[in-house]
Amino acid sequence: MNDGRGLRWSQLVALALVVGLLSWIGWRFYLNAGHLLGPASWVSSVLIVAMAILVIGAGLPVRRFLRGEARKTLSPIRAARTLVLAQAAALTGSAVLGWYAAQVAHALADVDLPGYRALLWRLLALTASSLVLAGAGMLTQRMCRVDPPNDSSGSR
């Protein structure tokens, strides 16, 4: 993707904005029909952060191998799968960020409704944990980066 440069933050921001806008519109229709925002769980935040930790954990062996610090060889397939996992985590975190940010916007508008203040805190935690997942994906993508070799001989 992007001539070997991988995902960019601007792409993740664009994805979060598109998903956020579409989610906000969908929630607006749902709320205008007389419904309330759905429940949100603290457990979901913990699970999203746990996924972020696992993604970074998967990238550490690749990073050690690329730096020459590994004690074992690394399968190229495993390294490629780790890169795909990292990019999937970044995209997922970005999309989920947009989804929960739209709900945060609606909860802020109706924060006086019973139960919405507690819901708002859970939604903010989910938004923050989604940002952590996107960041973990981008960090792991960077860990998997193989820089092009330096051509010190001057030939092309």
PDB file of N, CA, C and O in Angstrom, residues 53-93:
ATOM      1  N   ILE A  53      -2.386  -4.473  22.993  1.00  0.00           N
ATOM      2  CA  ILE A  53      -1.190  -5.059  23.612  1.00  0.00           C
ATOM      3  C   ILE A  53      -0.739  -6.298  22.843  1.00  0.00           C
ATOM      4  O   ILE A  53       0.463  -6.499  22.608  1.00  0.00           O
ATOM      5  N   LEU A  54      -1.691  -7.129  22.421  1.00  0.00           N
ATOM      6  CA  LEU A  54      -1.342  -8.325  21.654  1.00  0.00           C
ATOM      7  C   LEU A  54      -0.741  -7.979  20.294  1.00  0.00           C
ATOM      8  O   LEU A  54       0.182  -8.654  19.828  1.00  0.00           O
ATOM      9  N   VAL A  55      -1.238  -6.936  19.653  1.00  0.00           N
ATOM     10  CA  VAL A  55      -0.689  -6.515  18.359  1.00  0.00           C
ATOM     11  C   VAL A  55       0.756  -6.059  18.533  1.00  0.00           C
ATOM     12  O   VAL A  55       1.640  -6.437  17.751  1.00  0.00           O
ATOM     13  N   ILE A  56       1.014  -5.264  19.556  1.00  0.00           N
ATOM     14  CA  ILE A  56       2.391  -4.824  19.811  1.00  0.00           C
ATOM     15  C   ILE A  56       3.269  -6.019  20.157  1.00  0.00           C
ATOM     16  O   ILE A  56       4.406  -6.130  19.690  1.00  0.00           O
ATOM     17  N   GLY A  57       2.715  -6.941  20.954  1.00  0.00           N
ATOM     18  CA  GLY A  57       3.463  -8.152  21.299  1.00  0.00           C
ATOM     19  C   GLY A  57       3.818  -8.983  20.083  1.00  0.00           C
ATOM     20  O   GLY A  57       4.889  -9.600  20.020  1.00  0.00           O
ATOM     21  N   ALA A  58       2.947  -9.014  19.096  1.00  0.00           N
ATOM     22  CA  ALA A  58       3.239  -9.754  17.861  1.00  0.00           C
ATOM     23  C   ALA A  58       4.331  -9.064  17.054  1.00  0.00           C
ATOM     24  O   ALA A  58       5.087  -9.723  16.330  1.00  0.00           O
ATOM     25  N   GLY A  59       4.429  -7.742  17.169  1.00  0.00           N
ATOM     26  CA  GLY A  59       5.432  -7.006  16.402  1.00  0.00           C
ATOM     27  C   GLY A  59       6.822  -7.021  17.000  1.00  0.00           C
ATOM     28  O   GLY A  59       7.809  -6.805  16.285  1.00  0.00           O
ATOM     29  N   LEU A  60       6.925  -7.268  18.294  1.00  0.00           N
ATOM     30  CA  LEU A  60       8.245  -7.230  18.942  1.00  0.00           C
ATOM     31  C   LEU A  60       9.234  -8.247  18.383  1.00  0.00           C
ATOM     32  O   LEU A  60      10.402  -7.904  18.160  1.00  0.00           O
ATOM     33  N   PRO A  61       8.850  -9.511  18.118  1.00  0.00           N
ATOM     34  CA  PRO A  61       9.817 -10.443  17.518  1.00  0.00           C
ATOM     35  C   PRO A  61      10.303  -9.988  16.137  1.00  0.00           C
ATOM     36  O   PRO A  61      11.471 -10.174  15.786  1.00  0.00           O
ATOM     37  N   VAL A  62       9.410  -9.381  15.368  1.00  0.00           N
ATOM     38  CA  VAL A  62       9.807  -8.883  14.048  1.00  0.00           C
ATOM     39  C   VAL A  62      10.818  -7.754  14.217  1.00  0.00           C
ATOM     40  O   VAL A  62      11.840  -7.707  13.523  1.00  0.00           O
ATOM     41  N   ARG A  63      10.547  -6.873  15.145  1.00  0.00           N
ATOM     42  CA  ARG A  63      11.464  -5.745  15.402  1.00  0.00           C
ATOM     43  C   ARG A  63      12.838  -6.250  15.838  1.00  0.00           C
ATOM     44  O   ARG A  63      13.872  -5.779  15.366  1.00  0.00           O
ATOM     45  N   ARG A  64      12.832  -7.219  16.765  1.00  0.00           N
ATOM     46  CA  ARG A  64      14.118  -7.769  17.226  1.00  0.00           C
ATOM     47  C   ARG A  64      14.875  -8.423  16.082  1.00  0.00           C
ATOM     48  O   ARG A  64      16.098  -8.284  15.972  1.00  0.00           O
ATOM     49  N   PHE A  65      14.162  -9.148  15.220  1.00  0.00           N
ATOM     50  CA  PHE A  65      14.812  -9.802  14.088  1.00  0.00           C
ATOM     51  C   PHE A  65      15.416  -8.771  13.134  1.00  0.00           C
ATOM     52  O   PHE A  65      16.548  -8.922  12.683  1.00  0.00           O
ATOM     53  N   LEU A  66      14.659  -7.733  12.825  1.00  0.00           N
ATOM     54  CA  LEU A  66      15.149  -6.720  11.884  1.00  0.00           C
ATOM     55  C   LEU A  66      16.328  -5.940  12.445  1.00  0.00           C
ATOM     56  O   LEU A  66      17.171  -5.462  11.680  1.00  0.00           O
ATOM     57  N   ARG A  67      16.411  -5.823  13.742  1.00  0.00           N
ATOM     58  CA  ARG A  67      17.543  -5.128  14.368  1.00  0.00           C
ATOM     59  C   ARG A  67      18.737  -6.043  14.596  1.00  0.00           C
ATOM     60  O   ARG A  67      19.782  -5.599  15.066  1.00  0.00           O
ATOM     61  N   GLY A  68      18.568  -7.326  14.311  1.00  0.00           N
ATOM     62  CA  GLY A  68      19.654  -8.273  14.509  1.00  0.00           C
ATOM     63  C   GLY A  68      19.796  -8.724  15.942  1.00  0.00           C
ATOM     64  O   GLY A  68      20.828  -9.258  16.332  1.00  0.00           O
ATOM     65  N   GLU A  69      18.767  -8.557  16.744  1.00  0.00           N
ATOM     66  CA  GLU A  69      18.815  -8.915  18.163  1.00  0.00           C
ATOM     67  C   GLU A  69      18.123 -10.240  18.455  1.00  0.00           C
ATOM     68  O   GLU A  69      18.102 -10.678  19.605  1.00  0.00           O
ATOM     69  N   ALA A  70      17.553 -10.875  17.438  1.00  0.00           N
ATOM     70  CA  ALA A  70      16.791 -12.103  17.645  1.00  0.00           C
ATOM     71  C   ALA A  70      17.718 -13.287  17.839  1.00  0.00           C
ATOM     72  O   ALA A  70      18.792 -13.370  17.239  1.00  0.00           O
ATOM     73  N   ARG A  71      17.284 -14.195  18.680  1.00  0.00           N
ATOM     74  CA  ARG A  71      18.053 -15.422  18.915  1.00  0.00           C
ATOM     75  C   ARG A  71      17.594 -16.548  18.001  1.00  0.00           C
ATOM     76  O   ARG A  71      18.300 -17.526  17.809  1.00  0.00           O
ATOM     77  N   LYS A  72      16.377 -16.416  17.450  1.00  0.00           N
ATOM     78  CA  LYS A  72      15.843 -17.417  16.526  1.00  0.00           C
ATOM     79  C   LYS A  72      15.549 -16.743  15.189  1.00  0.00           C
ATOM     80  O   LYS A  72      15.387 -15.536  15.127  1.00  0.00           O
ATOM     81  N   THR A  73      15.466 -17.562  14.166  1.00  0.00           N
ATOM     82  CA  THR A  73      15.098 -17.012  12.861  1.00  0.00           C
ATOM     83  C   THR A  73      13.609 -16.699  12.862  1.00  0.00           C
ATOM     84  O   THR A  73      12.847 -17.223  13.658  1.00  0.00           O
ATOM     85  N   LEU A  74      13.231 -15.853  11.939  1.00  0.00           N
ATOM     86  CA  LEU A  74      11.840 -15.443  11.826  1.00  0.00           C
ATOM     87  C   LEU A  74      11.331 -15.823  10.449  1.00  0.00           C
ATOM     88  O   LEU A  74      11.975 -15.503   9.440  1.00  0.00           O
ATOM     89  N   SER A  75      10.208 -16.487  10.422  1.00  0.00           N
ATOM     90  CA  SER A  75       9.602 -16.868   9.151  1.00  0.00           C
ATOM     91  C   SER A  75       9.111 -15.617   8.427  1.00  0.00           C
ATOM     92  O   SER A  75       8.455 -14.759   9.024  1.00  0.00           O
ATOM     93  N   PRO A  76       9.418 -15.503   7.137  1.00  0.00           N
ATOM     94  CA  PRO A  76       8.903 -14.357   6.380  1.00  0.00           C
ATOM     95  C   PRO A  76       7.370 -14.311   6.367  1.00  0.00           C
ATOM     96  O   PRO A  76       6.783 -13.229   6.352  1.00  0.00           O
ATOM     97  N   ILE A  77       6.737 -15.469   6.394  1.00  0.00           N
ATOM     98  CA  ILE A  77       5.275 -15.517   6.427  1.00  0.00           C
ATOM     99  C   ILE A  77       4.767 -14.923   7.735  1.00  0.00           C
ATOM    100  O   ILE A  77       3.791 -14.164   7.749  1.00  0.00           O
ATOM    101  N   ARG A  78       5.427 -15.242   8.834  1.00  0.00           N
ATOM    102  CA  ARG A  78       5.012 -14.683  10.129  1.00  0.00           C
ATOM    103  C   ARG A  78       5.188 -13.174  10.140  1.00  0.00           C
ATOM    104  O   ARG A  78       4.337 -12.442  10.649  1.00  0.00           O
ATOM    105  N   ALA A  79       6.265 -12.694   9.591  1.00  0.00           N
ATOM    106  CA  ALA A  79       6.488 -11.246   9.536  1.00  0.00           C
ATOM    107  C   ALA A  79       5.425 -10.563   8.677  1.00  0.00           C
ATOM    108  O   ALA A  79       4.896  -9.511   9.050  1.00  0.00           O
ATOM    109  N   ALA A  80       5.080 -11.176   7.545  1.00  0.00           N
ATOM    110  CA  ALA A  80       4.049 -10.597   6.682  1.00  0.00           C
ATOM    111  C   ALA A  80       2.686 -10.614   7.368  1.00  0.00           C
ATOM    112  O   ALA A  80       1.924  -9.642   7.283  1.00  0.00           O
ATOM    113  N   ARG A  81       2.396 -11.697   8.064  1.00  0.00           N
ATOM    114  CA  ARG A  81       1.122 -11.776   8.787  1.00  0.00           C
ATOM    115  C   ARG A  81       1.071 -10.758   9.918  1.00  0.00           C
ATOM    116  O   ARG A  81       0.006 -10.200  10.200  1.00  0.00           O
ATOM    117  N   THR A  82       2.187 -10.508  10.550  1.00  0.00           N
ATOM    118  CA  THR A  82       2.233  -9.505  11.610  1.00  0.00           C
ATOM    119  C   THR A  82       1.965  -8.115  11.035  1.00  0.00           C
ATOM    120  O   THR A  82       1.245  -7.316  11.640  1.00  0.00           O
ATOM    121  N   LEU A  83       2.522  -7.841   9.876  1.00  0.00           N
ATOM    122  CA  LEU A  83       2.265  -6.555   9.230  1.00  0.00           C
ATOM    123  C   LEU A  83       0.790  -6.411   8.868  1.00  0.00           C
ATOM    124  O   LEU A  83       0.182  -5.359   9.100  1.00  0.00           O
ATOM    125  N   VAL A  84       0.186  -7.465   8.338  1.00  0.00           N
ATOM    126  CA  VAL A  84      -1.236  -7.425   7.996  1.00  0.00           C
ATOM    127  C   VAL A  84      -2.075  -7.237   9.263  1.00  0.00           C
ATOM    128  O   VAL A  84      -3.038  -6.461   9.273  1.00  0.00           O
ATOM    129  N   LEU A  85      -1.704  -7.920  10.342  1.00  0.00           N
ATOM    130  CA  LEU A  85      -2.401  -7.754  11.621  1.00  0.00           C
ATOM    131  C   LEU A  85      -2.298  -6.308  12.105  1.00  0.00           C
ATOM    132  O   LEU A  85      -3.281  -5.730  12.574  1.00  0.00           O
ATOM    133  N   ALA A  86      -1.124  -5.726  11.980  1.00  0.00           N
ATOM    134  CA  ALA A  86      -0.918  -4.350  12.421  1.00  0.00           C
ATOM    135  C   ALA A  86      -1.790  -3.388  11.628  1.00  0.00           C
ATOM    136  O   ALA A  86      -2.437  -2.496  12.198  1.00  0.00           O
ATOM    137  N   GLN A  87      -1.832  -3.562  10.328  1.00  0.00           N
ATOM    138  CA  GLN A  87      -2.640  -2.673   9.502  1.00  0.00           C
ATOM    139  C   GLN A  87      -4.134  -2.887   9.759  1.00  0.00           C
ATOM    140  O   GLN A  87      -4.905  -1.924   9.789  1.00  0.00           O
ATOM    141  N   ALA A  88      -4.530  -4.129   9.974  1.00  0.00           N
ATOM    142  CA  ALA A  88      -5.932  -4.406  10.295  1.00  0.00           C
ATOM    143  C   ALA A  88      -6.311  -3.773  11.632  1.00  0.00           C
ATOM    144  O   ALA A  88      -7.409  -3.222  11.780  1.00  0.00           O
ATOM    145  N   ALA A  89      -5.406  -3.823  12.595  1.00  0.00           N
ATOM    146  CA  ALA A  89      -5.676  -3.214  13.897  1.00  0.00           C
ATOM    147  C   ALA A  89      -5.791  -1.696  13.767  1.00  0.00           C
ATOM    148  O   ALA A  89      -6.667  -1.081  14.391  1.00  0.00           O
ATOM    149  N   ALA A  90      -4.936  -1.097  12.974  1.00  0.00           N
ATOM    150  CA  ALA A  90      -4.992   0.356  12.784  1.00  0.00           C
ATOM    151  C   ALA A  90      -6.302   0.758  12.118  1.00  0.00           C
ATOM    152  O   ALA A  90      -6.954   1.724  12.537  1.00  0.00           O
ATOM    153  N   LEU A  91      -6.705   0.033  11.087  1.00  0.00           N
ATOM    154  CA  LEU A  91      -7.958   0.343  10.399  1.00  0.00           C
ATOM    155  C   LEU A  91      -9.167   0.093  11.295  1.00  0.00           C
ATOM    156  O   LEU A  91     -10.111   0.900  11.335  1.00  0.00           O
ATOM    157  N   THR A  92      -9.142  -0.998  12.028  1.00  0.00           N
ATOM    158  CA  THR A  92     -10.245  -1.311  12.938  1.00  0.00           C
ATOM    159  C   THR A  92     -10.349  -0.273  14.043  1.00  0.00           C
ATOM    160  O   THR A  92     -11.444   0.206  14.356  1.00  0.00           O
ATOM    161  N   GLY A  93      -9.218   0.074  14.632  1.00  0.00           N
ATOM    162  CA  GLY A  93      -9.228   1.085  15.683  1.00  0.00           C
ATOM    163  C   GLY A  93      -9.771   2.410  15.178  1.00  0.00           C
ATOM    164  O   GLY A  93     -10.540   3.088  15.863  1.00  0.00           O
TER     165      GLY A  93
END
